[in-house]
Every structure is written in structure tokens, then in C-alpha cells.
PDB file of C-alpha atoms and ligand atoms in Angstrom:
ATOM      1  CA  MET A 834      33.963   7.512  -1.622  1.00 82.00           C
ATOM      2  CA  PRO A 835      32.309  10.734  -0.495  1.00 91.00           C
ATOM      3  CA  ILE A 836      29.357  12.309  -2.296  1.00 96.00           C
ATOM      4  CA  THR A 837      30.626  14.569  -5.084  1.00 97.00           C
ATOM      5  CA  LEU A 838      28.652  17.749  -5.788  1.00 98.00           C
ATOM      6  CA  LYS A 839      28.475  18.409  -9.504  1.00 98.00           C
ATOM      7  CA  THR A 840      29.085  21.816 -11.094  1.00 98.00           C
ATOM      8  CA  PRO A 841      26.582  23.277 -13.579  1.00 98.00           C
ATOM      9  CA  GLU A 842      28.943  22.229 -16.402  1.00 98.00           C
ATOM     10  CA  GLU A 843      29.046  18.663 -15.074  1.00 98.00           C
ATOM     11  CA  ILE A 844      25.264  18.583 -14.718  1.00 98.00           C
ATOM     12  CA  GLU A 845      25.019  19.643 -18.360  1.00 98.00           C
ATOM     13  CA  ARG A 846      27.067  16.547 -19.295  1.00 98.00           C
ATOM     14  CA  LEU A 847      24.777  14.364 -17.166  1.00 99.00           C
ATOM     15  CA  ARG A 848      21.776  16.020 -18.841  1.00 98.00           C
ATOM     16  CA  VAL A 849      23.117  14.951 -22.245  1.00 99.00           C
ATOM     17  CA  ALA A 850      23.836  11.363 -21.137  1.00 99.00           C
ATOM     18  CA  GLY A 851      20.493  11.174 -19.347  1.00 99.00           C
ATOM     19  CA  ARG A 852      18.448  12.370 -22.312  1.00 98.00           C
ATOM     20  CA  LEU A 853      20.247   9.875 -24.541  1.00 99.00           C
ATOM     21  CA  ALA A 854      19.375   7.032 -22.138  1.00 99.00           C
ATOM     22  CA  GLY A 855      15.718   8.086 -22.240  1.00 99.00           C
ATOM     23  CA  GLU A 856      15.861   8.228 -26.039  1.00 99.00           C
ATOM     24  CA  VAL A 857      17.070   4.627 -26.174  1.00 99.00           C
ATOM     25  CA  LEU A 858      13.830   3.646 -24.413  1.00 99.00           C
ATOM     26  CA  ASP A 859      11.823   5.813 -26.846  1.00 99.00           C
ATOM     27  CA  TYR A 860      13.569   4.058 -29.737  1.00 99.00           C
ATOM     28  CA  VAL A 861      13.067   0.498 -28.501  1.00 99.00           C
ATOM     29  CA  ALA A 862       9.476   0.897 -27.236  1.00 98.00           C
ATOM     30  CA  PRO A 863       7.741  -0.025 -30.555  1.00 98.00           C
ATOM     31  CA  PHE A 864       9.761  -3.258 -30.731  1.00 98.00           C
ATOM     32  CA  VAL A 865       8.465  -4.545 -27.381  1.00 98.00           C
ATOM     33  CA  GLN A 866       5.804  -6.861 -28.831  1.00 98.00           C
ATOM     34  CA  PRO A 867       4.752 -10.493 -28.416  1.00 98.00           C
ATOM     35  CA  GLY A 868       7.369 -12.764 -30.032  1.00 98.00           C
ATOM     36  CA  VAL A 869      10.408 -10.511 -29.664  1.00 98.00           C
ATOM     37  CA  THR A 870      13.224 -11.829 -27.467  1.00 99.00           C
ATOM     38  CA  THR A 871      14.998  -9.722 -24.894  1.00 99.00           C
ATOM     39  CA  ALA A 872      18.267 -10.624 -26.681  1.00 99.00           C
ATOM     40  CA  GLU A 873      16.868  -8.915 -29.800  1.00 99.00           C
ATOM     41  CA  LEU A 874      15.907  -5.858 -27.726  1.00 99.00           C
ATOM     42  CA  ASP A 875      19.443  -5.852 -26.283  1.00 99.00           C
ATOM     43  CA  ARG A 876      20.958  -5.918 -29.783  1.00 99.00           C
ATOM     44  CA  LEU A 877      18.678  -3.102 -30.991  1.00 99.00           C
ATOM     45  CA  CYS A 878      19.580  -0.932 -27.982  1.00 99.00           C
ATOM     46  CA  HIS A 879      23.281  -1.770 -28.229  1.00 99.00           C
ATOM     47  CA  ASP A 880      23.452  -0.812 -31.908  1.00 99.00           C
ATOM     48  CA  TYR A 881      21.460   2.384 -31.328  1.00 99.00           C
ATOM     49  CA  MET A 882      23.670   3.476 -28.412  1.00 99.00           C
ATOM     50  CA  VAL A 883      26.937   2.678 -30.186  1.00 99.00           C
ATOM     51  CA  ASN A 884      26.196   3.511 -33.836  1.00 99.00           C
ATOM     52  CA  VAL A 885      23.565   6.273 -33.615  1.00 99.00           C
ATOM     53  CA  GLN A 886      24.257   7.990 -30.284  1.00 99.00           C
ATOM     54  CA  GLY A 887      28.006   7.449 -29.986  1.00 98.00           C
ATOM     55  CA  CYS A 888      27.522   6.159 -26.440  1.00 98.00           C
ATOM     56  CA  ILE A 889      29.036   3.288 -24.492  1.00 98.00           C
ATOM     57  CA  PRO A 890      26.466   0.913 -22.942  1.00 99.00           C
ATOM     58  CA  ALA A 891      27.571   0.972 -19.295  1.00 99.00           C
ATOM     59  CA  PRO A 892      26.291  -2.517 -18.353  1.00 99.00           C
ATOM     60  CA  LEU A 893      28.418  -4.401 -20.911  1.00 98.00           C
ATOM     61  CA  ASN A 894      31.253  -6.099 -18.978  1.00 98.00           C
ATOM     62  CA  TYR A 895      30.396  -4.122 -15.832  1.00 98.00           C
ATOM     63  CA  ALA A 896      31.878  -6.108 -12.951  1.00 98.00           C
ATOM     64  CA  PRO A 897      31.497  -4.657  -9.471  1.00 97.00           C
ATOM     65  CA  PRO A 898      33.298  -6.590  -6.693  1.00 95.00           C
ATOM     66  CA  GLY A 899      31.753 -10.052  -6.232  1.00 94.00           C
ATOM     67  CA  TYR A 900      29.961 -10.061  -9.601  1.00 96.00           C
ATOM     68  CA  PRO A 901      30.922 -11.735 -12.896  1.00 97.00           C
ATOM     69  CA  PRO A 902      31.208  -9.284 -15.819  1.00 98.00           C
ATOM     70  CA  TYR A 903      27.678  -8.414 -16.995  1.00 98.00           C
ATOM     71  CA  PRO A 904      27.325 -10.023 -20.453  1.00 98.00           C
ATOM     72  CA  LYS A 905      24.849  -7.689 -22.184  1.00 99.00           C
ATOM     73  CA  SER A 906      24.268  -3.993 -22.919  1.00 99.00           C
ATOM     74  CA  ILE A 907      20.892  -3.562 -21.199  1.00 99.00           C
ATOM     75  CA  CYS A 908      18.966  -5.197 -18.354  1.00 99.00           C
ATOM     76  CA  ALA A 909      15.605  -6.799 -19.234  1.00 99.00           C
ATOM     77  CA  SER A 910      13.608  -8.055 -16.245  1.00 99.00           C
ATOM     78  CA  VAL A 911      10.411  -9.968 -17.069  1.00 99.00           C
ATOM     79  CA  ASN A 912       7.433 -10.603 -14.725  1.00 98.00           C
ATOM     80  CA  HIS A 913       8.840 -11.977 -11.426  1.00 98.00           C
ATOM     81  CA  GLN A 914      12.342 -10.786 -12.286  1.00 99.00           C
ATOM     82  CA  VAL A 915      13.055  -7.776 -10.084  1.00 99.00           C
ATOM     83  CA  CYS A 916      16.148  -6.289 -11.718  1.00 99.00           C
ATOM     84  CA  HIS A 917      19.375  -7.073 -13.584  1.00 98.00           C
ATOM     85  CA  GLY A 918      17.597  -9.600 -15.824  1.00 98.00           C
ATOM     86  CA  VAL A 919      20.061 -10.794 -18.464  1.00 98.00           C
ATOM     87  CA  PRO A 920      18.594 -10.640 -21.992  1.00 98.00           C
ATOM     88  CA  ASN A 921      17.992 -14.111 -23.473  1.00 98.00           C
ATOM     89  CA  ASP A 922      16.362 -15.968 -26.378  1.00 98.00           C
ATOM     90  CA  ARG A 923      12.914 -16.546 -24.830  1.00 98.00           C
ATOM     91  CA  PRO A 924      10.217 -14.671 -26.788  1.00 98.00           C
ATOM     92  CA  LEU A 925       8.026 -12.252 -24.855  1.00 98.00           C
ATOM     93  CA  LYS A 926       4.370 -13.240 -24.791  1.00 98.00           C
ATOM     94  CA  LYS A 927       1.091 -11.388 -24.415  1.00 98.00           C
ATOM     95  CA  GLY A 928       0.531 -10.377 -20.807  1.00 98.00           C
ATOM     96  CA  ASP A 929       4.212 -10.188 -19.844  1.00 98.00           C
ATOM     97  CA  ILE A 930       5.513  -7.051 -18.132  1.00 98.00           C
ATOM     98  CA  VAL A 931       9.153  -6.169 -18.754  1.00 99.00           C
ATOM     99  CA  ASN A 932      11.504  -3.572 -17.339  1.00 99.00           C
ATOM    100  CA  LEU A 933      14.177  -2.305 -19.713  1.00 99.00           C
ATOM    101  CA  ASP A 934      17.017  -0.546 -17.891  1.00 99.00           C
ATOM    102  CA  ILE A 935      19.377   1.578 -19.976  1.00 99.00           C
ATOM    103  CA  THR A 936      22.618   3.142 -18.813  1.00 99.00           C
ATOM    104  CA  THR A 937      24.573   5.219 -21.315  1.00 98.00           C
ATOM    105  CA  ILE A 938      28.058   6.674 -20.999  1.00 99.00           C
ATOM    106  CA  LYS A 939      28.538   9.822 -23.082  1.00 98.00           C
ATOM    107  CA  ASP A 940      31.910  11.596 -22.918  1.00 98.00           C
ATOM    108  CA  GLY A 941      32.578   9.854 -19.592  1.00 98.00           C
ATOM    109  CA  TRP A 942      29.248  10.741 -17.902  1.00 99.00           C
ATOM    110  CA  HIS A 943      26.409   8.333 -17.086  1.00 99.00           C
ATOM    111  CA  GLY A 944      22.644   8.429 -17.638  1.00 99.00           C
ATOM    112  CA  ASP A 945      20.514   5.697 -16.039  1.00 99.00           C
ATOM    113  CA  THR A 946      16.789   5.189 -16.605  1.00 99.00           C
ATOM    114  CA  SER A 947      14.291   2.353 -16.836  1.00 99.00           C
ATOM    115  CA  ARG A 948      10.629   1.895 -17.744  1.00 99.00           C
ATOM    116  CA  MET A 949       8.038  -0.842 -17.609  1.00 98.00           C
ATOM    117  CA  PHE A 950       6.507  -2.150 -20.821  1.00 98.00           C
ATOM    118  CA  VAL A 951       3.322  -4.173 -21.004  1.00 98.00           C
ATOM    119  CA  VAL A 952       3.344  -6.781 -23.786  1.00 98.00           C
ATOM    120  CA  GLY A 953      -0.064  -6.899 -25.477  1.00 94.00           C
ATOM    121  CA  ASP A 954      -2.660  -6.509 -22.749  1.00 92.00           C
ATOM    122  CA  ALA A 955      -1.711  -7.582 -19.253  1.00 95.00           C
ATOM    123  CA  SER A 956      -3.795  -8.444 -16.193  1.00 98.00           C
ATOM    124  CA  ILE A 957      -5.361  -5.716 -14.093  1.00 98.00           C
ATOM    125  CA  LEU A 958      -2.904  -6.592 -11.299  1.00 98.00           C
ATOM    126  CA  ALA A 959       0.108  -6.307 -13.620  1.00 98.00           C
ATOM    127  CA  ARG A 960      -1.065  -2.946 -14.945  1.00 98.00           C
ATOM    128  CA  ARG A 961      -1.834  -1.620 -11.472  1.00 98.00           C
ATOM    129  CA  LEU A 962       1.596  -2.723 -10.210  1.00 98.00           C
ATOM    130  CA  CYS A 963       3.317  -0.884 -13.076  1.00 98.00           C
ATOM    131  CA  GLN A 964       1.238   2.258 -12.485  1.00 98.00           C
ATOM    132  CA  VAL A 965       1.660   2.304  -8.698  1.00 98.00           C
ATOM    133  CA  THR A 966       5.432   1.829  -9.119  1.00 98.00           C
ATOM    134  CA  LEU A 967       5.555   4.809 -11.512  1.00 98.00           C
ATOM    135  CA  GLU A 968       3.629   6.818  -8.895  1.00 98.00           C
ATOM    136  CA  CYS A 969       6.169   5.675  -6.263  1.00 98.00           C
ATOM    137  CA  LEU A 970       9.054   6.933  -8.412  1.00 98.00           C
ATOM    138  CA  TRP A 971       7.442  10.352  -8.842  1.00 98.00           C
ATOM    139  CA  LEU A 972       6.403  10.642  -5.204  1.00 98.00           C
ATOM    140  CA  GLY A 973      10.098  10.042  -4.384  1.00 98.00           C
ATOM    141  CA  ILE A 974      11.166  12.651  -6.946  1.00 98.00           C
ATOM    142  CA  GLY A 975       8.632  15.051  -5.416  1.00 98.00           C
ATOM    143  CA  GLN A 976      10.560  15.001  -2.139  1.00 98.00           C
ATOM    144  CA  VAL A 977      13.855  16.130  -3.691  1.00 98.00           C
ATOM    145  CA  ARG A 978      14.983  19.653  -2.804  1.00 98.00           C
ATOM    146  CA  PRO A 979      17.855  21.156  -0.802  1.00 98.00           C
ATOM    147  CA  GLY A 980      17.396  20.466   2.903  1.00 98.00           C
ATOM    148  CA  ALA A 981      15.126  17.446   2.446  1.00 98.00           C
ATOM    149  CA  ARG A 982      16.525  14.188   3.832  1.00 98.00           C
ATOM    150  CA  LEU A 983      17.210  10.968   1.966  1.00 98.00           C
ATOM    151  CA  GLY A 984      14.740   9.231   4.290  1.00 98.00           C
ATOM    152  CA  ASP A 985      11.953  11.502   2.995  1.00 99.00           C
ATOM    153  CA  ILE A 986      12.350   9.932  -0.449  1.00 99.00           C
ATOM    154  CA  GLY A 987      12.254   6.367   0.854  1.00 99.00           C
ATOM    155  CA  ALA A 988       9.335   7.049   3.175  1.00 99.00           C
ATOM    156  CA  ALA A 989       7.188   8.549   0.390  1.00 98.00           C
ATOM    157  CA  ILE A 990       7.843   5.528  -1.817  1.00 98.00           C
ATOM    158  CA  GLN A 991       7.263   2.934   0.916  1.00 99.00           C
ATOM    159  CA  ARG A 992       4.050   4.565   2.079  1.00 98.00           C
ATOM    160  CA  HIS A 993       2.475   4.576  -1.372  1.00 98.00           C
ATOM    161  CA  ALA A 994       3.577   1.015  -2.216  1.00 98.00           C
ATOM    162  CA  GLU A 995       2.311  -0.440   1.046  1.00 98.00           C
ATOM    163  CA  LYS A 996      -0.909   1.578   0.951  1.00 98.00           C
ATOM    164  CA  ASN A 997      -1.624  -0.261  -2.294  1.00 98.00           C
ATOM    165  CA  GLY A 998      -0.844  -3.684  -0.793  1.00 98.00           C
ATOM    166  CA  PHE A 999       2.578  -4.010  -2.441  1.00 99.00           C
ATOM    167  CA  SER A1000       6.063  -4.376  -0.935  1.00 99.00           C
ATOM    168  CA  VAL A1001       9.393  -2.581  -1.426  1.00 99.00           C
ATOM    169  CA  VAL A1002      12.545  -4.542  -2.300  1.00 99.00           C
ATOM    170  CA  ARG A1003      15.187  -3.736   0.318  1.00 98.00           C
ATOM    171  CA  GLU A1004      18.421  -5.140  -1.125  1.00 98.00           C
ATOM    172  CA  PHE A1005      18.809  -2.743  -4.063  1.00 98.00           C
ATOM    173  CA  CYS A1006      18.612   1.014  -4.054  1.00 98.00           C
ATOM    174  CA  GLY A1007      19.120   4.154  -6.073  1.00 99.00           C
ATOM    175  CA  HIS A1008      22.626   5.549  -6.211  1.00 98.00           C
ATOM    176  CA  GLY A1009      24.746   8.583  -6.825  1.00 98.00           C
ATOM    177  CA  ILE A1010      25.816   8.846 -10.463  1.00 98.00           C
ATOM    178  CA  GLY A1011      28.343  10.850 -12.444  1.00 98.00           C
ATOM    179  CA  GLN A1012      31.629   9.744 -13.930  1.00 98.00           C
ATOM    180  CA  HIS A1013      30.991   6.460 -12.103  1.00 98.00           C
ATOM    181  CA  PHE A1014      27.939   4.242 -12.674  1.00 98.00           C
ATOM    182  CA  HIS A1015      27.337   3.752  -8.935  1.00 98.00           C
ATOM    183  CA  GLU A1016      28.463   6.441  -6.479  1.00 98.00           C
ATOM    184  CA  GLU A1017      27.461   7.573  -3.003  1.00 98.00           C
ATOM    185  CA  PRO A1018      24.871   8.100  -1.656  1.00 98.00           C
ATOM    186  CA  GLN A1019      22.677   5.008  -1.514  1.00 98.00           C
ATOM    187  CA  VAL A1020      19.066   6.058  -2.053  1.00 99.00           C
ATOM    188  CA  LEU A1021      16.844   3.598  -0.185  1.00 98.00           C
ATOM    189  CA  HIS A1022      13.261   3.146  -1.335  1.00 99.00           C
ATOM    190  CA  TYR A1023      11.959   2.764   2.220  1.00 99.00           C
ATOM    191  CA  GLY A1024      12.645   4.636   5.442  1.00 98.00           C
ATOM    192  CA  LYS A1025      11.523   7.293   7.868  1.00 98.00           C
ATOM    193  CA  PRO A1026      10.864  10.971   7.113  1.00 98.00           C
ATOM    194  CA  GLY A1027      13.458  13.353   8.542  1.00 98.00           C
ATOM    195  CA  THR A1028      16.227  10.724   8.682  1.00 98.00           C
ATOM    196  CA  GLY A1029      19.374  10.339   6.605  1.00 98.00           C
ATOM    197  CA  ILE A1030      21.642  12.933   5.068  1.00 98.00           C
ATOM    198  CA  ALA A1031      20.353  16.306   3.935  1.00 98.00           C
ATOM    199  CA  LEU A1032      20.185  16.887   0.194  1.00 98.00           C
ATOM    200  CA  GLU A1033      22.262  19.687  -1.331  1.00 98.00           C
ATOM    201  CA  ALA A1034      22.170  21.389  -4.720  1.00 98.00           C
ATOM    202  CA  GLY A1035      24.615  19.637  -7.063  1.00 98.00           C
ATOM    203  CA  MET A1036      23.927  16.127  -5.820  1.00 99.00           C
ATOM    204  CA  THR A1037      23.009  13.741  -8.622  1.00 99.00           C
ATOM    205  CA  PHE A1038      21.479  10.341  -8.011  1.00 99.00           C
ATOM    206  CA  THR A1039      18.944   7.851  -9.270  1.00 99.00           C
ATOM    207  CA  ILE A1040      15.623   6.857  -7.759  1.00 99.00           C
ATOM    208  CA  GLU A1041      14.580   3.390  -8.948  1.00 99.00           C
ATOM    209  CA  PRO A1042      12.005   1.687  -6.738  1.00 99.00           C
ATOM    210  CA  MET A1043      11.490  -2.062  -7.170  1.00 99.00           C
ATOM    211  CA  ILE A1044       7.979  -2.920  -5.995  1.00 99.00           C
ATOM    212  CA  ASN A1045       6.628  -6.468  -5.622  1.00 99.00           C
ATOM    213  CA  ALA A1046       2.997  -7.576  -5.860  1.00 99.00           C
ATOM    214  CA  GLY A1047       3.727 -10.156  -3.146  1.00 98.00           C
ATOM    215  CA  LYS A1048       6.380 -10.314  -0.426  1.00 98.00           C
ATOM    216  CA  ALA A1049       9.549  -8.214  -0.504  1.00 99.00           C
ATOM    217  CA  ALA A1050      12.024 -11.130  -0.325  1.00 99.00           C
ATOM    218  CA  ILE A1051      14.251 -11.761  -3.351  1.00 98.00           C
ATOM    219  CA  SER A1052      16.691 -14.421  -4.589  1.00 98.00           C
ATOM    220  CA  GLU A1053      19.583 -14.303  -7.038  1.00 98.00           C
ATOM    221  CA  LEU A1054      19.697 -16.723  -9.979  1.00 98.00           C
ATOM    222  CA  PRO A1055      22.827 -18.829 -10.638  1.00 97.00           C
ATOM    223  CA  ASP A1056      23.860 -16.460 -13.473  1.00 97.00           C
ATOM    224  CA  GLY A1057      25.100 -14.203 -10.672  1.00 97.00           C
ATOM    225  CA  TRP A1058      22.966 -11.249 -11.845  1.00 98.00           C
ATOM    226  CA  THR A1059      19.246 -11.884 -12.292  1.00 98.00           C
ATOM    227  CA  ILE A1060      17.192 -11.046  -9.196  1.00 98.00           C
ATOM    228  CA  VAL A1061      13.731 -12.626  -8.794  1.00 99.00           C
ATOM    229  CA  THR A1062      11.004 -12.422  -6.177  1.00 99.00           C
ATOM    230  CA  ARG A1063      11.311 -15.359  -3.789  1.00 98.00           C
ATOM    231  CA  ASP A1064       7.536 -15.982  -3.933  1.00 98.00           C
ATOM    232  CA  ARG A1065       7.530 -15.591  -7.751  1.00 98.00           C
ATOM    233  CA  SER A1066       5.130 -12.652  -7.515  1.00 99.00           C
ATOM    234  CA  LEU A1067       5.286  -9.921 -10.179  1.00 99.00           C
ATOM    235  CA  SER A1068       7.756  -7.074  -9.711  1.00 99.00           C
ATOM    236  CA  ALA A1069       7.973  -3.646 -11.343  1.00 99.00           C
ATOM    237  CA  GLN A1070      10.592  -0.881 -11.463  1.00 99.00           C
ATOM    238  CA  TRP A1071      10.936   2.611 -12.920  1.00 99.00           C
ATOM    239  CA  GLU A1072      14.091   4.732 -12.752  1.00 99.00           C
ATOM    240  CA  HIS A1073      15.141   8.310 -13.386  1.00 99.00           C
ATOM    241  CA  THR A1074      18.419  10.163 -12.832  1.00 99.00           C
ATOM    242  CA  ILE A1075      17.869  13.359 -10.809  1.00 98.00           C
ATOM    243  CA  ALA A1076      19.894  16.489 -10.008  1.00 99.00           C
ATOM    244  CA  VAL A1077      19.201  18.479  -6.857  1.00 99.00           C
ATOM    245  CA  THR A1078      18.858  22.161  -7.863  1.00 98.00           C
ATOM    246  CA  GLU A1079      18.738  25.341  -5.744  1.00 98.00           C
ATOM    247  CA  THR A1080      14.937  25.296  -5.883  1.00 97.00           C
ATOM    248  CA  GLY A1081      14.059  21.605  -6.091  1.00 98.00           C
ATOM    249  CA  CYS A1082      15.204  19.081  -8.615  1.00 98.00           C
ATOM    250  CA  GLU A1083      15.605  18.378 -12.286  1.00 98.00           C
ATOM    251  CA  VAL A1084      14.891  14.995 -13.879  1.00 98.00           C
ATOM    252  CA  LEU A1085      17.823  14.404 -16.230  1.00 99.00           C
ATOM    253  CA  THR A1086      16.496  11.321 -18.040  1.00 99.00           C
ATOM    254  CA  LEU A1087      13.300  12.761 -19.520  1.00 98.00           C
ATOM    255  CA  SER A1088      12.846  12.335 -23.266  1.00 98.00           C
ATOM    256  CA  ALA A1089       9.954  12.836 -25.692  1.00 98.00           C
ATOM    257  CA  GLY A1090       8.503   9.372 -25.014  1.00 98.00           C
ATOM    258  CA  ALA A1091       8.852   9.308 -21.214  1.00 98.00           C
ATOM    259  CA  PRO A1092       5.508   9.026 -19.456  1.00 98.00           C
ATOM    260  CA  PRO A1093       4.671  12.326 -17.728  1.00 96.00           C
ATOM    261  CA  ARG A1094       4.477  12.682 -13.963  1.00 97.00           C
ATOM    262  CA  PRO A1095       1.348  10.767 -12.960  1.00 97.00           C
ATOM    263  CA  ASP A1096      -1.375  11.829 -10.587  1.00 92.00           C
ATOM    264  CA  PRO A1097      -0.798  11.023  -7.676  1.00 79.00           C
ATOM    265  CA  GLY A1098       2.884  11.693  -8.183  1.00 76.00           C
ATOM    266  CA  GLY A1099       3.912  14.448  -5.768  1.00 65.00           C
TER     267      GLY A1099
HETATM  268  N1  MF3 B1175      21.088   0.017 -14.346  1.00 53.09           N
HETATM  269  C1  MF3 B1175      21.128  -0.667 -13.068  1.00 53.09           C
HETATM  270  C2  MF3 B1175      20.881   0.395 -12.035  1.00 53.09           C
HETATM  271  O1  MF3 B1175      19.913   1.073 -12.167  1.00 53.09           O
HETATM  272  C3  MF3 B1175      22.395  -1.375 -12.830  1.00 53.09           C
HETATM  273  C4  MF3 B1175      22.639  -2.496 -13.754  1.00 53.09           C
HETATM  274  S1  MF3 B1175      24.174  -3.163 -13.466  1.00 53.09           S
HETATM  275  C5  MF3 B1175      24.288  -4.235 -14.745  1.00 53.09           C
HETATM  276  O2  MF3 B1175      21.612   0.672 -11.145  1.00 53.09           O
HETATM  277  F1  MF3 B1175      25.504  -4.603 -14.800  1.00 53.09           F
HETATM  278  F2  MF3 B1175      23.438  -5.228 -14.522  1.00 53.09           F
HETATM  279  F3  MF3 B1175      23.953  -3.621 -15.845  1.00 53.09           F
HETATM  280 CO1   CO B1176      20.482   2.893 -11.377  1.00 53.09          CO
HETATM  281 CO1   CO B1177      19.354   1.443 -14.158  1.00 53.09          CO
END
């Protein structure tokens, strides 16, 4: 499928879905405490999306080719889990880091965003990994404007991650988004400046770097979804949905509780 450029009216619909996705994270944040299970967080988010926001949780029963239907409404990836962690009945404990990834569908349009949460107080390494990954996301966002290339985004992210001694997961990437959850283009989180397609106003896509404290290699668990680091090192991820505008870009998944653009962050 080719890249679809969205009209201002369509971007307004994505803005609504995106803000709602961010607000799910704002809502669930106070519940991320030692002792809570990711299944409980899934239920809280599911009920909020369905009963309060009037949204459909996009992950529930999502089944791209080669995957079993995803069984839950959010992804919750703990410690060495990289992404697509399936919520379960294990309680979170002090020192865990967890990514909660929310994708809403509102009136047929998608909003996709994720944040890291630190449970109690975590190690200096865990906190630095979460912070550097947030900086990577915003350095990627800082590259987005008409005429920039996709490779500029990946290069900015890779450079900052590796400068800090971390590695970039290669197998999963950001993606175009709209009336489909995953559209063209693929937005790699590594690459070379000046390579790849040129960005144009009206493109909408996610940037969602997955950064490992150890090596970049990953494995998939037998559930067919959960991705872990092969060396069991910690992994972090942050995600926003972005629209390319005439002058730069707009982050569509900001909400009151979203952490602001960090420094350094483009
Ligand atoms: N939200 C993820 C992303 O950022 C995709 C999750 S697919 C699911 O692209 F089925 F696991 F939910
Ligand atoms: Co995404
Ligand atoms: Co996501």
C-alpha cells in the first residue's frame, strides 16, 4: 500500500484519537505501583477506553499475517521485554520498568502512544535508559519537516542511543498510521542521514524507538507476541504519533500528563 497523505480534516480526526490515547496513559499512570498486575492495568485501560472515551482498543484481537490474535487491549512490556508484552497476573515490583503502549480507534482513526513507567525507585541504569530513550524519541521528532528524509530520523535516534552505550532494536519500527493501525512508511530507528524517502506535509506516522541497555538482538516468546532482549538486558521504548506539517511537525499524542520534550531532545 502506498503512503496516504492526510487532509487537514483527517489530521483533525487523528488528533482526537491521538489525544485520547495519551489520556489513557494519564489515567492509568497513578495505578502503576508495586503489587499491581499488568492484567489489572489492561482492564483499567480497556474499561476507560470503551466506557469513558467511546474508543475501540486497537490491539484486542489484532491479527496481522503470521500472528495469533492479540489477546489483550494494551501492551505491557516489563524490564527485558522489548515490546508487545502481553498483560499477565504477575505483580509489578519495586525497581521494575514497564512500557504501556496504547492504541485507540476513535471514529475509525488510530492514535498510538507509549511511555515508560518506573515502579517505585529503579536503578540508575534503568532510569538512564528510560531517559535516553525519551531523548531518542524527541531527537527523531526534531528531524521531522517537509523535505527531510526518513533516514534523518533513524540516524538521530541511533547516534544518541549508541553515544550513550545503548543499542537500537532493528526488527521493529515506527509506521504510518491512519484508518489502519500499521500503514506505510516504515520508520526505522537507525540509518544514515540523507537516505530514504522525503517527508511531505500530510504524512502521519509513529516514531517508537526500542533501545536496549545491552545488545540489540531480540527473541520472540512462545506466545507469538512478546519480544525480549536475547541477552536479557533491560529495554525501553517511548512512542508518539506525528503529522508532518508545512513548517515542521505536530505531535498528535500529547496530553496533559505527557512528559515535555526533554533537553537534549532536538
Ligand atoms: N502499539 C504497537 C505499535 O506501536 C503495536 C502493538 S500490536 C499488538 O505499533 F497487537 F500487540 F497490540
Ligand atoms: Co506504533
Ligand atoms: Co504503540
